[in-house]
XYZ file of C-alpha atoms in Angstrom:
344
model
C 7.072 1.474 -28.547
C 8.780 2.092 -25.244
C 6.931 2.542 -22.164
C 8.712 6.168 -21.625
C 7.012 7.015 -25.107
C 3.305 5.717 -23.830
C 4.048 7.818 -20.743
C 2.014 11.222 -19.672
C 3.756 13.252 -17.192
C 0.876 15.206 -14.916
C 1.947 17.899 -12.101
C 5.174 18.198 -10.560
C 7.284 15.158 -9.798
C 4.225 13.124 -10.927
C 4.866 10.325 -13.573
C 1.560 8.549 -14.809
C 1.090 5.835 -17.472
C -1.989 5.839 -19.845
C -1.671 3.534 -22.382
C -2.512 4.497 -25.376
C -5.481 1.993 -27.351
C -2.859 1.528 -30.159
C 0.067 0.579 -27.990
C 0.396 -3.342 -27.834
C 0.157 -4.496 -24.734
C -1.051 -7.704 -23.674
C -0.719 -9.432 -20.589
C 0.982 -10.083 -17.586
C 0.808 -10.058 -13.682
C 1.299 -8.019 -11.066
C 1.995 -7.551 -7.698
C 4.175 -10.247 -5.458
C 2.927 -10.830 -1.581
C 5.478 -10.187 0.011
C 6.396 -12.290 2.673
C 8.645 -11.443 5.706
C 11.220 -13.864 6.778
C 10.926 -15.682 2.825
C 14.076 -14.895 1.017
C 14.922 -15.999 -2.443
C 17.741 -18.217 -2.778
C 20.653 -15.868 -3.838
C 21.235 -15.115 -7.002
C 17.865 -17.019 -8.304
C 16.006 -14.501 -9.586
C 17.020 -12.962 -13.908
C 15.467 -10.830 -15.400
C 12.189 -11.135 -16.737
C 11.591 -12.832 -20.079
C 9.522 -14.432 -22.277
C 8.428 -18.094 -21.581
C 10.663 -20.829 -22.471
C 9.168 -21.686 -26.248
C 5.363 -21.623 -24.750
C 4.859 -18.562 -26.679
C 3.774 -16.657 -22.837
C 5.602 -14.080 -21.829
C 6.796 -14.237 -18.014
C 6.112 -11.093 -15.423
C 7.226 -10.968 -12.502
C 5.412 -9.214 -9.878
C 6.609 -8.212 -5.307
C 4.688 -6.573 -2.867
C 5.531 -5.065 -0.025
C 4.988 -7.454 2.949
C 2.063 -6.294 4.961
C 0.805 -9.858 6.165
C 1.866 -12.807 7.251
C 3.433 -15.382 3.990
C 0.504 -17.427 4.175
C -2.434 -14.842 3.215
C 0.053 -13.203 1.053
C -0.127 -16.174 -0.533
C -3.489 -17.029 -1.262
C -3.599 -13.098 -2.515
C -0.878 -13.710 -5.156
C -2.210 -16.692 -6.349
C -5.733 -15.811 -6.580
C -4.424 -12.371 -8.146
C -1.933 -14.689 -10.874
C -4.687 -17.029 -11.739
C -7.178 -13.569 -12.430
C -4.457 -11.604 -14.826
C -3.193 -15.141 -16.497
C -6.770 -15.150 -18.252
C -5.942 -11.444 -19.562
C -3.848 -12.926 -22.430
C -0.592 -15.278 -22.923
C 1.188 -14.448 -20.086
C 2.957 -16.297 -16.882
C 2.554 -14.832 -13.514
C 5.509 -15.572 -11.359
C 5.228 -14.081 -7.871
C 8.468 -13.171 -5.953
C 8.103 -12.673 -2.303
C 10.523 -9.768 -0.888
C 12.019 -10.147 2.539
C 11.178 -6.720 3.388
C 10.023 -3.328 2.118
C 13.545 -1.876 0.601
C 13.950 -5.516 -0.539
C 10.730 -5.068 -2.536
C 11.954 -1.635 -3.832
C 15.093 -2.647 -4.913
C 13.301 -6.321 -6.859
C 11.482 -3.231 -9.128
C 14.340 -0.946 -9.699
C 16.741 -3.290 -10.768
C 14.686 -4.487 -13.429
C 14.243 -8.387 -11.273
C 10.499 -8.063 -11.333
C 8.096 -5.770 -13.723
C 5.585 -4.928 -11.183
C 5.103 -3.648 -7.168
C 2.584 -3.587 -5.641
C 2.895 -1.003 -2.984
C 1.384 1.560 -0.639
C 1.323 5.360 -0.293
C 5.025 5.591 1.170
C 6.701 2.683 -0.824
C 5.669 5.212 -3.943
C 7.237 7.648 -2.651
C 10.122 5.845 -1.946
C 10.932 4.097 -4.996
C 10.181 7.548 -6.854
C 13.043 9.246 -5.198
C 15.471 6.282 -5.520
C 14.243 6.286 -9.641
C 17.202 8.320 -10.604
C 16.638 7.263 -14.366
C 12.934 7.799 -14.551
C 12.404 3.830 -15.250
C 9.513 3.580 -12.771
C 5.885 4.654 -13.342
C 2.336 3.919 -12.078
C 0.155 1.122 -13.800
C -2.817 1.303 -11.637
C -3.991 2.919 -8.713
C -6.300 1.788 -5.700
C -9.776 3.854 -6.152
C -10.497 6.503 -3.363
C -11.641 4.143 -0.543
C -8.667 3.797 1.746
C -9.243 5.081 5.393
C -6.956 5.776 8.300
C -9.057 4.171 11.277
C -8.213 4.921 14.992
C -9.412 2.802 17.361
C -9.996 3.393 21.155
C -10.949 0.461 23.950
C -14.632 0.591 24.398
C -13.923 0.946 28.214
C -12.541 4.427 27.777
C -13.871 7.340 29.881
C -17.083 8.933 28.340
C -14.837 12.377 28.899
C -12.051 10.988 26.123
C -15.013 9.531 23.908
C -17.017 13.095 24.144
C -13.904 14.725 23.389
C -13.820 13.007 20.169
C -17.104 14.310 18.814
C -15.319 17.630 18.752
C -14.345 19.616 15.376
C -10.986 18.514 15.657
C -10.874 14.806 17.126
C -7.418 14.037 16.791
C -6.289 16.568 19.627
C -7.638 14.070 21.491
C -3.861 12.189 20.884
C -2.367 15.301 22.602
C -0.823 13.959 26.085
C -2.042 10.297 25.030
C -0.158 6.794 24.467
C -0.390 5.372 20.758
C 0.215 2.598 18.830
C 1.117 2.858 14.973
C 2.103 0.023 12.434
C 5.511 0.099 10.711
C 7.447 3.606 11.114
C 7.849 2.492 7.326
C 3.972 1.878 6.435
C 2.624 5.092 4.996
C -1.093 3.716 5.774
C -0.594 2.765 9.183
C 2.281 5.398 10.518
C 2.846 8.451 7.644
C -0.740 9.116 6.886
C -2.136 9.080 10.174
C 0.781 11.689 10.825
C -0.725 13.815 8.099
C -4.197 13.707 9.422
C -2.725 14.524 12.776
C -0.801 17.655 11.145
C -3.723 18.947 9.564
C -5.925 18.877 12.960
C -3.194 20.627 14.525
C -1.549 17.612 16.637
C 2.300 16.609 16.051
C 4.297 13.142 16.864
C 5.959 15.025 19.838
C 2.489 16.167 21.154
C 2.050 12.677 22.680
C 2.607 11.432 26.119
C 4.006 8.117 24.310
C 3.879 5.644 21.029
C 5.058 2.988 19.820
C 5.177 0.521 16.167
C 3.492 -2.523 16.060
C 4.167 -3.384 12.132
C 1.891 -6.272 11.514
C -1.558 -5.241 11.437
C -3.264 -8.029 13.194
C -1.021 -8.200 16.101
C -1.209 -4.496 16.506
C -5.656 -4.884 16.619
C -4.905 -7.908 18.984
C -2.720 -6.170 21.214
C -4.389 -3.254 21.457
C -7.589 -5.119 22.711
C -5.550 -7.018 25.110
C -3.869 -4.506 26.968
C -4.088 -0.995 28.788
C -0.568 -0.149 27.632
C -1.927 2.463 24.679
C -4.908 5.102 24.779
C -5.676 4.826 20.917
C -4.250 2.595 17.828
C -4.593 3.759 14.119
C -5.483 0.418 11.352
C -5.610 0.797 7.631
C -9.375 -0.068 6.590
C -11.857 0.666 3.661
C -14.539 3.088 3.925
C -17.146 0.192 3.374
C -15.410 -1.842 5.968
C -13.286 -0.108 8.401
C -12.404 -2.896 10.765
C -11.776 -5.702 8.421
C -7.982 -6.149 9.571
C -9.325 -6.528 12.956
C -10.025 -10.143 14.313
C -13.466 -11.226 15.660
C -11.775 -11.428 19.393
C -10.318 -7.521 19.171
C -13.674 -6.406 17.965
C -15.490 -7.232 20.771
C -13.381 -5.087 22.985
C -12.682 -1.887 20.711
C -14.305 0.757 18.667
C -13.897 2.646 15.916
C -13.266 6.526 17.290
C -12.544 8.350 14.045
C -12.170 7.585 10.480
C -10.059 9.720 7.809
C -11.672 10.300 4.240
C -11.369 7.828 1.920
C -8.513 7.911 0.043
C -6.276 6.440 -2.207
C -3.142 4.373 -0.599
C -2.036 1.346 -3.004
C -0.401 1.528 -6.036
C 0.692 -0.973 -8.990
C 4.280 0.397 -10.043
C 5.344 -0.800 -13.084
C 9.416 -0.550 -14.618
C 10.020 0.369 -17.989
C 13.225 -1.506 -18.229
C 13.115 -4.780 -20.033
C 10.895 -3.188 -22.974
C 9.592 -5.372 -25.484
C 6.712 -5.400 -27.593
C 5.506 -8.685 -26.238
C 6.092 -7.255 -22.692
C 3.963 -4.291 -23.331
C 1.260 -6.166 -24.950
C 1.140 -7.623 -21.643
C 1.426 -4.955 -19.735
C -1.461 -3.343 -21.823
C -3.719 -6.300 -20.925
C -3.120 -6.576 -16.854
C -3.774 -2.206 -16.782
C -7.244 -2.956 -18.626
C -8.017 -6.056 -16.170
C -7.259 -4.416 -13.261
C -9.415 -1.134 -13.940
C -11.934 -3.297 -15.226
C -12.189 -5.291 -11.919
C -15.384 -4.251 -9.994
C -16.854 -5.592 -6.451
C -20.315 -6.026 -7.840
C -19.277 -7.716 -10.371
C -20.101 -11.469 -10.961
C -17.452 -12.701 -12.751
C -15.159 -13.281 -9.257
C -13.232 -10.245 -9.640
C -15.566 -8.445 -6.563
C -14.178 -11.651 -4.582
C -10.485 -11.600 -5.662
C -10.946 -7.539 -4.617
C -12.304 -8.157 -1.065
C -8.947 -10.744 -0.460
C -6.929 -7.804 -2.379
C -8.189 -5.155 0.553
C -9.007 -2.733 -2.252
C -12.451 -1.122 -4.084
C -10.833 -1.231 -7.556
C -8.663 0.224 -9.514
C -8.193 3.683 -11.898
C -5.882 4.760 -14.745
C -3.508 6.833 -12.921
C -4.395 10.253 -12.997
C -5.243 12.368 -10.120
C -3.897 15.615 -9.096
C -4.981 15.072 -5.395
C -3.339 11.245 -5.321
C -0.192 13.311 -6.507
C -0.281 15.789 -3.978
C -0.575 13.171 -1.524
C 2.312 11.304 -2.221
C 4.133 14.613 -2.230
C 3.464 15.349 0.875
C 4.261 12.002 2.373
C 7.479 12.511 0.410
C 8.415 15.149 2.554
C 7.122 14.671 5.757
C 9.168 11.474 5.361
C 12.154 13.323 4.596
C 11.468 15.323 7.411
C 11.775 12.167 10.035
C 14.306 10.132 8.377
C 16.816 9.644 10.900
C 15.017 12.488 13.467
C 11.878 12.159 15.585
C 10.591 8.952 16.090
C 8.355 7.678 18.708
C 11.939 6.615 20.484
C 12.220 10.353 21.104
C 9.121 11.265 23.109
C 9.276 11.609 26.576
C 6.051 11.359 28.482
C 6.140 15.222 30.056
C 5.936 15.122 33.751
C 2.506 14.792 35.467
């Protein structure tokens, strides 16, 4: 049974997987860490396959690279070692050299499964002209949009965010966003800004700092920026900033939790060894659970996420919709390159 055939379809433009209980599927991996500056040696990477006479199938998983290749390291290996139990499977990780990089690993059929956030979704749906790509797993609603503000700000700009609408407090101010192509760190916080009434070209001035760290560390260090928005979870909203940076900002709003990540999964390559696999990495990642004692709350705390759910949620949907768009809507237009602080 083909993937296509296991597939739901739920609300417009929204493809969800639910495997079905007598679908085999087995094993497998997911997700590759991503790491920036680590490219595969041309023309290294085939398509995925079964394992050479072990009887294991091989899946190949990318990520989107959000950290630096060392900790996306230990995250892919403590993730492979975790799914490998699930059944007869290989994990290979595949680092990507950058986010399009990653994109293009999934829908050419070189890996089986992204790993990737809110706008990577969104991206790889619109380039999936043949309908080959479609969610395994998604992150459970605990992903926040955190702004942060230096704790020696005035007590007028702290007061004013205690108001109805805190993020007019960004009107006429300097900040600092993560990658213009990180949906948690620039596209989201743009929504959330949009919905409190506050657009890019209301600022006096921003910029993109795309690693996460550096962005918290810089931020601390400096005067340069009023306010700085960080991915976090709702149960920990600063854990992307260092020890150092904490001591020297605060946390001045937080979004609702959400969801942001999502395991993408391509239908090409079907096999019935494949989707046995593929059956049996979707039922140990929504089985994962951070109280639980078997090491999978551990491996979730290094994975930045609460869990994971069978994908299907209208609201998750809508969300990606609208990131879709507003996306659209900037590609190639306003950027923070465009503002110009207005006089005074």
């Amino acid at each position: 049974m083909s993937l296509k055939g296991l597939a739901r379809l739920m609300g417009s433009g929204g493809r969800w997987v639910t495997f079905q209980q007598t679908a085999s599927l087995s094993a497998a991996s997911l997700l590759a860490g991503l790491l920036l500056g680590c490219e595969p040696q041309a023309g290294s990477i085939q398509p995925p396959q079964a394992g050479a006479g072990d009887g294991k199938v091989v899946i190949r998983i990318t990520e989107e690279p959000y950290y630096q290749q060392e900790k996306m390291n230990r995250k892919m290996k403590a993730l492979e070692d975790y799914l490998e139990k699930s059944g007869e499977i290989d994990v290979e990780y595949v680092p990507a050299i950058n986010y399009a990089h990653s994109h293009q690993l999934l829908l050419s059929g070189k890996v089986d499964l992204l790993w990737a956030g809110s706008l990577g979704v969104a991206q790889v749906e619109e380039q999936d002209k043949d309908n080959l790509i479609q969610p395994l797993a998604v992150e459970k609603p605990s992903f926040v949009n955190v702004l942060l503000v230096s704790k020696q700000a005035s007590s007028a700009l702290k007061q004013s965010l205690k108001e109805k609408n805190p993020l007019r407090s960004l009107k006429r101010k300097r900040v600092l966003f993560g990658s213009r192509s990180s949906g948690s760190s620039f596209l989201t916080p743009l929504l959330e800004m949009k919905d409190q009434g506050v657009a890019l070209s209301d600022l006096k001035s921003c910029a993109y700092e795309p690693h996460h760290g550096h962005r918290a560390d810089y931020f601390a260090s400096s005067r340069d920026y009023d306010f700085a928005f960080m991915p976090g979870q709702a149960e920990d909203p600063l854990r992307l900033v260092s020890p150092s940076a904490q001591a020297d900002v605060e946390v001045a709003w937080l979004s609702e939790p959400k969801r942001n990540y999502s395991v993408l999964v391509s239908e090409g390559n079907s096999s019935p060894q494949r989707d046995q696999a593929l059956k049996a990495i979707q039922s140990a990642l929504t089985a994962m659970d951070l109280s639980s004692g078997s090491g999978s709350g551990e491996l979730l705390k290094v994975m930045g996420v609460a869990g994971f759910d069978l994908p299907a949620d209208d609201v998750y949907l809508e969300q990606n919709r609208r990131i879709s768009e507003l996306s659209s809507e900037l590609s190639g237009r306003e950027s923070c390159l465009d503002i110009d602080a207005p006089a005074g």
